[in-house]
Short mmCIF file of C-alpha atoms in Angstrom, two decimals:
data_model
loop_
_atom_site.label_atom_id
_atom_site.label_comp_id
_atom_site.label_asym_id
_atom_site.label_seq_id
_atom_site.Cartn_x
_atom_site.Cartn_y
_atom_site.Cartn_z
CA MET A 1 5.80 10.96 16.76
CA ARG A 2 5.56 8.20 19.34
CA ALA A 3 3.62 4.98 18.97
CA LEU A 4 1.05 4.09 21.58
CA PRO A 5 2.21 1.86 24.48
CA LEU A 6 2.05 -1.86 23.83
CA ALA A 7 -0.51 -2.43 26.59
CA GLN A 8 -2.83 0.13 24.99
CA LEU A 9 -2.33 -1.33 21.52
CA ARG A 10 -3.35 -4.76 22.79
CA GLU A 11 -6.74 -3.29 23.69
CA ARG A 12 -7.44 -2.73 19.98
CA THR A 13 -9.81 -5.17 18.29
CA SER A 14 -8.52 -4.85 14.70
CA GLU A 15 -6.87 -7.65 12.72
CA LYS A 16 -3.34 -6.74 13.73
CA TRP A 17 -4.08 -7.19 17.43
CA ARG A 18 -6.58 -10.08 17.32
CA GLU A 19 -5.09 -12.56 14.82
CA TYR A 20 -2.40 -13.94 17.18
CA PRO A 21 -2.04 -14.62 20.91
CA ALA A 22 -0.74 -11.92 23.25
CA ASP A 23 2.80 -13.35 23.32
CA VAL A 24 3.23 -12.62 19.59
CA LEU A 25 4.54 -9.29 18.29
CA PRO A 26 2.31 -8.55 15.26
CA LEU A 27 4.27 -6.92 12.43
CA PHE A 28 2.40 -8.44 9.51
CA VAL A 29 -0.72 -6.57 8.36
CA ALA A 30 -0.53 -2.93 7.24
CA GLU A 31 -1.87 -1.16 10.31
CA THR A 32 0.15 1.39 12.25
CA ASP A 33 0.48 1.91 15.99
CA PHE A 34 0.27 5.70 16.22
CA PRO A 35 -2.49 7.93 17.56
CA LEU A 36 -4.88 9.29 14.95
CA ALA A 37 -4.31 12.74 13.53
CA PRO A 38 -6.19 15.17 15.81
CA ALA A 39 -8.31 16.49 12.94
CA ILE A 40 -9.58 12.96 12.30
CA THR A 41 -10.34 12.32 15.95
CA HIS A 42 -12.26 15.60 16.10
CA ALA A 43 -14.26 14.85 12.93
CA LEU A 44 -15.26 11.38 14.09
CA ASP A 45 -16.07 12.54 17.61
CA ARG A 46 -18.29 15.30 16.22
CA ALA A 47 -20.09 12.80 13.99
CA VAL A 48 -20.74 10.40 16.86
CA ARG A 49 -21.95 13.15 19.15
CA SER A 50 -24.36 14.47 16.54
CA GLY A 51 -25.50 11.06 15.34
CA ASP A 52 -24.14 11.71 11.86
CA THR A 53 -24.04 8.00 11.07
CA GLY A 54 -26.33 7.67 8.06
CA TYR A 55 -25.68 6.98 4.41
CA VAL A 56 -22.89 8.81 2.67
CA ALA A 57 -24.29 11.75 0.73
CA SER A 58 -24.38 11.99 -3.06
CA ARG A 59 -22.34 15.20 -2.76
CA THR A 60 -19.46 15.40 -0.30
CA PRO A 61 -16.31 17.55 0.07
CA LEU A 62 -14.08 14.49 -0.43
CA ALA A 63 -12.97 15.09 -4.03
CA GLU A 64 -12.14 18.73 -3.36
CA ALA A 65 -10.23 17.76 -0.21
CA PHE A 66 -8.11 15.26 -2.13
CA ALA A 67 -7.49 17.74 -4.93
CA GLY A 68 -6.13 20.23 -2.40
CA PHE A 69 -3.98 17.54 -0.78
CA ALA A 70 -2.57 16.43 -4.14
CA GLN A 71 -1.69 20.00 -5.06
CA ARG A 72 0.07 20.69 -1.75
CA ARG A 73 1.91 17.37 -1.48
CA TYR A 74 2.61 16.41 -5.11
CA GLY A 75 2.15 19.56 -7.17
CA TRP A 76 -0.65 17.75 -9.02
CA SER A 77 -4.07 19.26 -9.71
CA PRO A 78 -6.60 16.49 -10.38
CA GLU A 79 -10.12 17.60 -11.26
CA PRO A 80 -12.73 16.84 -8.56
CA ALA A 81 -15.35 16.34 -11.27
CA ARG A 82 -13.35 13.35 -12.55
CA MET A 83 -13.42 11.45 -9.23
CA ARG A 84 -15.85 9.02 -7.60
CA SER A 85 -15.59 7.39 -4.21
CA THR A 86 -16.00 3.76 -3.23
CA ALA A 87 -15.38 1.56 -0.20
CA ASP A 88 -11.67 0.82 -0.66
CA VAL A 89 -8.88 0.59 -3.19
CA SER A 90 -9.47 -3.10 -3.85
CA MET A 91 -13.10 -2.49 -4.77
CA GLY A 92 -12.09 0.35 -7.07
CA ILE A 93 -9.57 -1.90 -8.81
CA VAL A 94 -12.10 -4.66 -9.41
CA GLU A 95 -14.85 -2.36 -10.67
CA ILE A 96 -12.53 -0.62 -13.14
CA LEU A 97 -10.91 -3.85 -14.34
CA ARG A 98 -14.36 -5.26 -15.07
CA ARG A 99 -14.85 -2.45 -17.56
CA VAL A 100 -11.43 -2.25 -19.20
CA ALA A 101 -10.79 -6.01 -19.50
CA ALA A 102 -13.26 -8.53 -20.88
CA PRO A 103 -13.70 -11.93 -19.20
CA GLY A 104 -10.61 -14.00 -19.91
CA ASP A 105 -8.43 -11.02 -20.85
CA ARG A 106 -4.99 -10.88 -19.30
CA VAL A 107 -3.98 -8.20 -16.79
CA ILE A 108 -0.30 -7.57 -16.04
CA VAL A 109 0.91 -7.52 -12.44
CA ASN A 110 4.48 -7.01 -11.23
CA PRO A 111 5.41 -9.46 -8.47
CA PRO A 112 6.51 -9.52 -5.78
CA VAL A 113 3.32 -7.57 -5.23
CA TYR A 114 0.48 -7.04 -2.76
CA PRO A 115 -1.10 -10.54 -2.56
CA PRO A 116 -4.74 -9.51 -3.20
CA PHE A 117 -3.74 -8.26 -6.66
CA PHE A 118 -3.82 -11.87 -7.91
CA GLU A 119 -7.30 -12.39 -6.49
CA LEU A 120 -8.66 -9.02 -7.61
CA VAL A 121 -7.76 -9.72 -11.23
CA GLU A 122 -9.59 -13.04 -11.01
CA GLU A 123 -12.56 -11.45 -9.25
CA ALA A 124 -12.85 -9.08 -12.19
CA GLY A 125 -13.05 -12.10 -14.52
CA ALA A 126 -9.59 -11.58 -15.99
CA VAL A 127 -6.40 -13.67 -15.96
CA VAL A 128 -3.15 -12.72 -14.22
CA GLU A 129 -0.14 -12.08 -16.47
CA ARG A 130 3.01 -12.01 -14.35
CA VAL A 131 5.79 -9.61 -15.36
CA PRO A 132 8.05 -9.48 -12.28
CA LEU A 133 9.92 -6.39 -11.19
CA ARG A 134 13.54 -6.28 -12.29
CA ASP A 135 16.04 -6.48 -9.45
CA THR A 136 19.07 -4.50 -10.57
CA GLY A 137 21.00 -5.34 -7.43
CA ASP A 138 20.52 -1.81 -6.12
CA GLU A 139 16.81 -1.29 -6.70
CA TRP A 140 13.65 -2.72 -8.20
CA GLU A 141 12.18 -1.34 -11.40
CA LEU A 142 9.43 -2.07 -13.88
CA ASP A 143 10.44 -4.56 -16.57
CA LEU A 144 9.35 -2.47 -19.53
CA VAL A 145 10.68 -5.01 -22.02
CA GLY A 146 8.61 -7.74 -20.38
CA ILE A 147 5.55 -5.49 -20.20
CA ARG A 148 5.87 -4.67 -23.91
CA ALA A 149 6.07 -8.38 -24.75
CA ALA A 150 2.96 -9.12 -22.68
CA LEU A 151 1.01 -6.28 -24.27
CA GLU A 152 2.15 -7.32 -27.73
CA ASP A 153 0.89 -10.81 -26.91
CA GLY A 154 -2.55 -9.46 -26.07
CA ALA A 155 -2.64 -8.35 -22.43
CA ARG A 156 -5.29 -5.67 -22.05
CA ALA A 157 -4.37 -3.84 -18.85
CA VAL A 158 -1.63 -3.22 -16.30
CA LEU A 159 -2.41 -3.26 -12.58
CA LEU A 160 0.29 -0.96 -11.24
CA CYS A 161 1.35 -0.47 -7.61
CA ASN A 162 2.79 3.07 -7.26
CA PRO A 163 4.54 3.24 -4.79
CA HIS A 164 5.11 -0.49 -4.86
CA ASN A 165 4.10 -2.89 -2.09
CA PRO A 166 6.09 -4.75 -0.69
CA THR A 167 9.37 -3.24 -1.90
CA GLY A 168 8.54 0.40 -1.13
CA THR A 169 9.77 1.35 -4.60
CA VAL A 170 8.81 4.78 -5.91
CA HIS A 171 8.73 4.22 -9.66
CA SER A 172 10.59 6.88 -11.58
CA ALA A 173 8.70 9.38 -13.69
CA ALA A 174 10.63 8.13 -16.71
CA SER A 175 9.53 4.52 -16.22
CA LEU A 176 5.92 5.57 -15.63
CA ALA A 177 5.96 7.68 -18.78
CA ALA A 178 7.38 4.76 -20.74
CA LEU A 179 4.67 2.50 -19.34
CA ALA A 180 2.00 4.99 -20.40
CA ASP A 181 3.45 5.14 -23.92
CA LEU A 182 3.30 1.35 -24.15
CA ALA A 183 -0.31 1.34 -22.99
CA VAL A 184 -1.24 3.89 -25.66
CA GLU A 185 0.64 1.94 -28.33
CA TYR A 186 -1.19 -1.30 -27.54
CA GLY A 187 -4.57 0.14 -26.55
CA ALA A 188 -4.32 -0.99 -22.94
CA ALA A 189 -5.41 0.57 -19.65
CA VAL A 190 -3.26 1.23 -16.59
CA VAL A 191 -4.96 0.94 -13.20
CA SER A 192 -2.67 2.45 -10.57
CA ASP A 193 -3.02 1.64 -6.87
CA GLU A 194 -1.55 4.72 -5.17
CA ILE A 195 -2.60 4.02 -1.59
CA HIS A 196 0.97 4.37 -0.26
CA ALA A 197 1.61 7.68 -2.05
CA PRO A 198 1.19 9.95 1.01
CA LEU A 199 3.98 7.93 2.67
CA ALA A 200 6.66 8.60 0.04
CA GLN A 201 9.69 10.01 1.78
CA PRO A 202 10.77 13.57 0.93
CA GLY A 203 13.31 13.37 -1.84
CA ALA A 204 11.94 10.08 -3.19
CA ALA A 205 10.50 11.92 -6.23
CA TYR A 206 7.09 10.26 -6.15
CA THR A 207 5.02 11.03 -9.25
CA PRO A 208 1.28 10.24 -9.52
CA PHE A 209 0.72 8.17 -12.63
CA LEU A 210 -1.90 10.59 -13.98
CA ALA A 211 0.52 13.49 -13.61
CA VAL A 212 3.38 11.97 -15.59
CA SER A 213 2.28 12.63 -19.19
CA ASP A 214 -0.60 13.20 -21.58
CA ALA A 215 -0.38 9.53 -22.51
CA ALA A 216 -0.82 8.53 -18.85
CA ARG A 217 -3.86 10.76 -18.54
CA GLN A 218 -5.31 9.13 -21.65
CA VAL A 219 -5.00 5.52 -20.44
CA GLY A 220 -4.80 5.80 -16.66
CA TYR A 221 -7.02 5.26 -13.64
CA ALA A 222 -5.69 6.00 -10.15
CA ILE A 223 -7.22 4.69 -6.95
CA VAL A 224 -6.21 6.67 -3.88
CA SER A 225 -7.04 6.61 -0.18
CA ALA A 226 -6.01 8.10 3.15
CA SER A 227 -6.30 4.70 4.79
CA LYS A 228 -2.66 3.54 4.81
CA ALA A 229 -1.03 6.81 5.85
CA PHE A 230 -3.67 7.72 8.43
CA ASN A 231 -4.58 4.17 9.60
CA LEU A 232 -8.22 4.32 8.48
CA ALA A 233 -8.63 0.97 6.70
CA GLY A 234 -11.66 -0.06 8.74
CA LEU A 235 -13.61 3.07 7.82
CA LYS A 236 -13.90 2.23 4.10
CA CYS A 237 -13.25 5.12 1.76
CA ALA A 238 -11.24 5.47 -1.46
CA LEU A 239 -11.33 7.61 -4.59
CA MET A 240 -11.18 6.55 -8.22
CA VAL A 241 -9.45 9.34 -10.14
CA THR A 242 -9.34 9.93 -13.88
CA ALA A 243 -7.94 12.66 -16.11
CA ALA A 244 -9.46 12.23 -19.59
CA GLU A 245 -12.94 12.09 -21.03
CA ASP A 246 -12.84 8.42 -22.08
CA THR A 247 -11.60 7.18 -18.71
CA SER A 248 -13.93 9.52 -16.83
CA ARG A 249 -16.85 8.10 -18.81
CA VAL A 250 -15.92 4.61 -17.61
CA VAL A 251 -15.92 5.67 -13.96
CA ARG A 252 -19.10 7.74 -14.33
CA GLY A 253 -20.75 4.65 -15.79
CA LEU A 254 -20.19 2.54 -12.68
CA PRO A 255 -23.38 1.62 -10.80
CA VAL A 256 -24.41 4.07 -8.09
CA GLU A 257 -23.99 1.28 -5.51
CA VAL A 258 -20.22 1.35 -6.10
CA GLU A 259 -20.18 4.87 -4.70
CA TRP A 260 -22.76 4.20 -2.00
CA ARG A 261 -20.46 1.57 -0.52
CA THR A 262 -18.27 4.43 0.71
CA GLY A 263 -18.38 4.54 4.51
CA GLN A 264 -19.77 7.71 6.05
CA PHE A 265 -17.08 7.66 8.74
CA GLY A 266 -14.49 6.88 6.08
CA MET A 267 -15.50 9.92 4.08
CA LEU A 268 -15.47 12.22 7.12
CA ALA A 269 -12.09 10.89 8.26
CA ALA A 270 -10.57 11.16 4.77
CA VAL A 271 -11.68 14.78 4.39
CA ALA A 272 -9.99 15.55 7.71
CA ALA A 273 -6.86 13.61 6.70
CA PHE A 274 -6.56 15.44 3.39
CA SER A 275 -7.02 18.85 5.02
CA GLU A 276 -4.15 21.25 5.67
CA GLU A 277 -4.79 20.71 9.37
CA SER A 278 -3.33 17.19 9.09
CA ASP A 279 -0.21 18.11 7.10
CA ALA A 280 1.98 18.60 10.18
CA TRP A 281 0.86 15.24 11.58
CA LEU A 282 1.76 13.52 8.31
CA ASP A 283 5.13 15.26 8.19
CA GLY A 284 5.83 14.02 11.71
CA LEU A 285 4.86 10.49 10.72
CA LEU A 286 7.28 10.57 7.79
CA VAL A 287 10.12 11.62 10.10
CA THR A 288 9.32 8.74 12.44
CA LEU A 289 9.15 6.23 9.60
CA ASP A 290 12.47 7.48 8.27
CA GLU A 291 14.04 6.91 11.68
CA ASN A 292 12.44 3.45 11.91
CA ARG A 293 13.56 2.28 8.47
CA ARG A 294 17.14 3.29 9.36
CA LEU A 295 16.92 1.64 12.78
CA LEU A 296 15.78 -1.56 11.09
CA ALA A 297 18.77 -1.44 8.75
CA ASP A 298 21.14 -1.06 11.69
CA LEU A 299 19.50 -3.87 13.66
CA LEU A 300 19.61 -6.28 10.74
CA ALA A 301 23.25 -5.46 10.02
CA GLU A 302 24.14 -6.09 13.65
CA HIS A 303 21.99 -9.11 14.49
CA LEU A 304 21.13 -10.75 11.15
CA PRO A 305 24.02 -9.98 8.81
CA GLY A 306 22.80 -12.67 6.40
CA ALA A 307 19.63 -10.68 5.70
CA ARG A 308 19.33 -8.45 2.63
CA TYR A 309 17.29 -5.30 3.06
CA ARG A 310 16.96 -2.10 1.06
CA MET A 311 15.31 0.79 2.82
CA PRO A 312 11.98 1.54 1.15
CA ASP A 313 11.39 4.92 -0.46
CA ALA A 314 7.77 4.92 0.69
CA GLY A 315 5.58 3.37 3.33
CA TYR A 316 6.28 1.43 6.49
CA LEU A 317 6.74 -2.05 5.03
CA ALA A 318 10.18 -3.65 4.81
CA TRP A 319 10.89 -6.38 2.23
CA ILE A 320 13.64 -8.55 3.70
CA ASP A 321 15.45 -11.40 1.96
CA LEU A 322 16.34 -14.13 4.47
CA THR A 323 17.41 -16.69 1.87
CA GLY A 324 20.98 -16.56 3.12
CA LEU A 325 19.92 -17.83 6.54
CA GLY A 326 18.72 -21.14 5.13
CA TRP A 327 15.28 -20.94 6.75
CA GLY A 328 13.38 -22.23 3.74
CA ALA A 329 10.96 -20.73 1.25
CA ASN A 330 8.66 -19.34 3.92
CA PRO A 331 10.81 -18.22 6.88
CA SER A 332 7.87 -16.38 8.46
CA LYS A 333 6.47 -19.72 9.62
CA ARG A 334 9.52 -20.54 11.71
CA ILE A 335 9.78 -16.97 12.96
CA LEU A 336 6.16 -17.06 14.13
CA ARG A 337 6.45 -20.49 15.70
CA GLU A 338 9.77 -20.05 17.51
CA ALA A 339 10.37 -16.29 17.87
CA LYS A 340 6.72 -15.28 18.38
CA VAL A 341 6.95 -12.52 15.78
CA ALA A 342 4.27 -12.38 13.08
CA LEU A 343 5.55 -11.23 9.67
CA HIS A 344 3.80 -11.41 6.32
CA PHE A 345 4.63 -14.59 4.39
CA GLY A 346 6.97 -13.79 1.47
CA PRO A 347 5.61 -16.43 -0.95
CA ALA A 348 2.15 -14.81 -0.74
CA PHE A 349 3.58 -11.99 -2.88
CA GLY A 350 4.42 -14.37 -5.72
CA ALA A 351 7.16 -16.89 -6.45
CA GLU A 352 9.68 -14.05 -6.17
CA GLY A 353 8.86 -13.89 -2.44
CA ALA A 354 10.43 -17.25 -1.62
CA GLY A 355 12.83 -16.81 1.30
CA HIS A 356 11.49 -13.31 2.01
CA VAL A 357 9.40 -11.71 4.74
CA ARG A 358 7.53 -8.42 4.94
CA LEU A 359 7.87 -6.54 8.22
CA ASN A 360 5.72 -3.59 9.31
CA PHE A 361 7.89 -0.96 11.01
CA GLY A 362 5.04 1.47 11.59
CA THR A 363 5.44 1.01 15.31
CA SER A 364 7.77 1.94 18.17
CA PRO A 365 11.57 1.54 18.08
CA GLU A 366 11.24 -0.70 21.13
CA ILE A 367 8.95 -3.15 19.36
CA ILE A 368 11.15 -3.19 16.25
CA THR A 369 14.22 -3.85 18.39
CA GLU A 370 12.49 -6.61 20.35
CA ALA A 371 11.28 -8.27 17.15
CA ILE A 372 14.72 -8.38 15.52
CA THR A 373 16.31 -9.53 18.78
CA ARG A 374 13.84 -12.43 18.98
CA ILE A 375 14.39 -13.37 15.34
CA ALA A 376 18.17 -13.19 15.66
CA ALA A 377 18.05 -15.56 18.65
CA LEU A 378 16.88 -18.32 16.28
CA ARG A 379 20.35 -18.44 14.75
CA ALA A 380 21.70 -19.89 17.98
CA HIS A 381 19.68 -23.03 17.24
CA ASP A 382 20.86 -23.41 13.64
CA PRO A 383 23.41 -26.21 13.13
CA HIS A 384 25.62 -24.12 10.81
CA ASP A 385 25.77 -21.34 13.42
CA ALA A 386 26.42 -23.59 16.40
#
């Protein structure tokens, strides 16, 4: 799969292409540079031509479409009757947290983690409890000892990122099952953001949280969307998925407006994305992302040998440690100012992000190569490299 030409991408009006001037290569926000899946283009074109631009219906094929997708891609069979849609994953997280955590309750997050997690917990009226991922030197993993301690001390929920953003970690089934057992033991809920799940590489052994065990089904809520894999963030559609009567009752009890915030175009596009017709497109995207993550590793080894990078198991976001270059706690600022490459600021992901950057490689090999070449040129101006 080839990305669109740079000149065509610069005609886009989304955040990625409007935040910075035209001399900046934007590799920060999680948008991709590929053409839409043909089934999505067809569905949206048909809707525009027929004027199908009203309110989202109370009954749509979305839940059934996702159930079919989950069965084909993950071997998981969620029940459509236990799903409700909403505008996006963040909204689903907030609405569920409001009902599983009382004001002032603590919610566990695992930094470095998607920056809005900190704000979403607060928006729900809860308090962030930080239990960072464990860095084993080879991979990142959930700190189950730390999570147990936080739950024992009164934390009421875990906001999980599965697969994890920004590290691209696919949490093992064993660690997810252990997390579920802890949640049952301490009467806590697990709210799992699984927006990057369709982008898990073959062989990465991605497991949906609700599929891992009976305990997970008892305590878990999953929020899923086609938006990251199929580049549909602006169309506003996500699904809140449950697998037990108690958790389903919570989601069924949400105000009708939570569901009505689903975008009509988002629903139509998601149904097309989750259809079998889009499977080949998604498979092609995964091949391209695999090539790009390996290209990035080669470029960093050649041009920035002081950088530390582990290829992600899922997604198109690279978590890169630039501490060894001596560019400070937030190297993205210098890179933007001097190299004209926009990366996501590492410290935004938590204190563990100091010295790090997040780079979006969901683009062309040419843009990735140009970005790393520009960044590497900064070393020529460093006193210790002179």
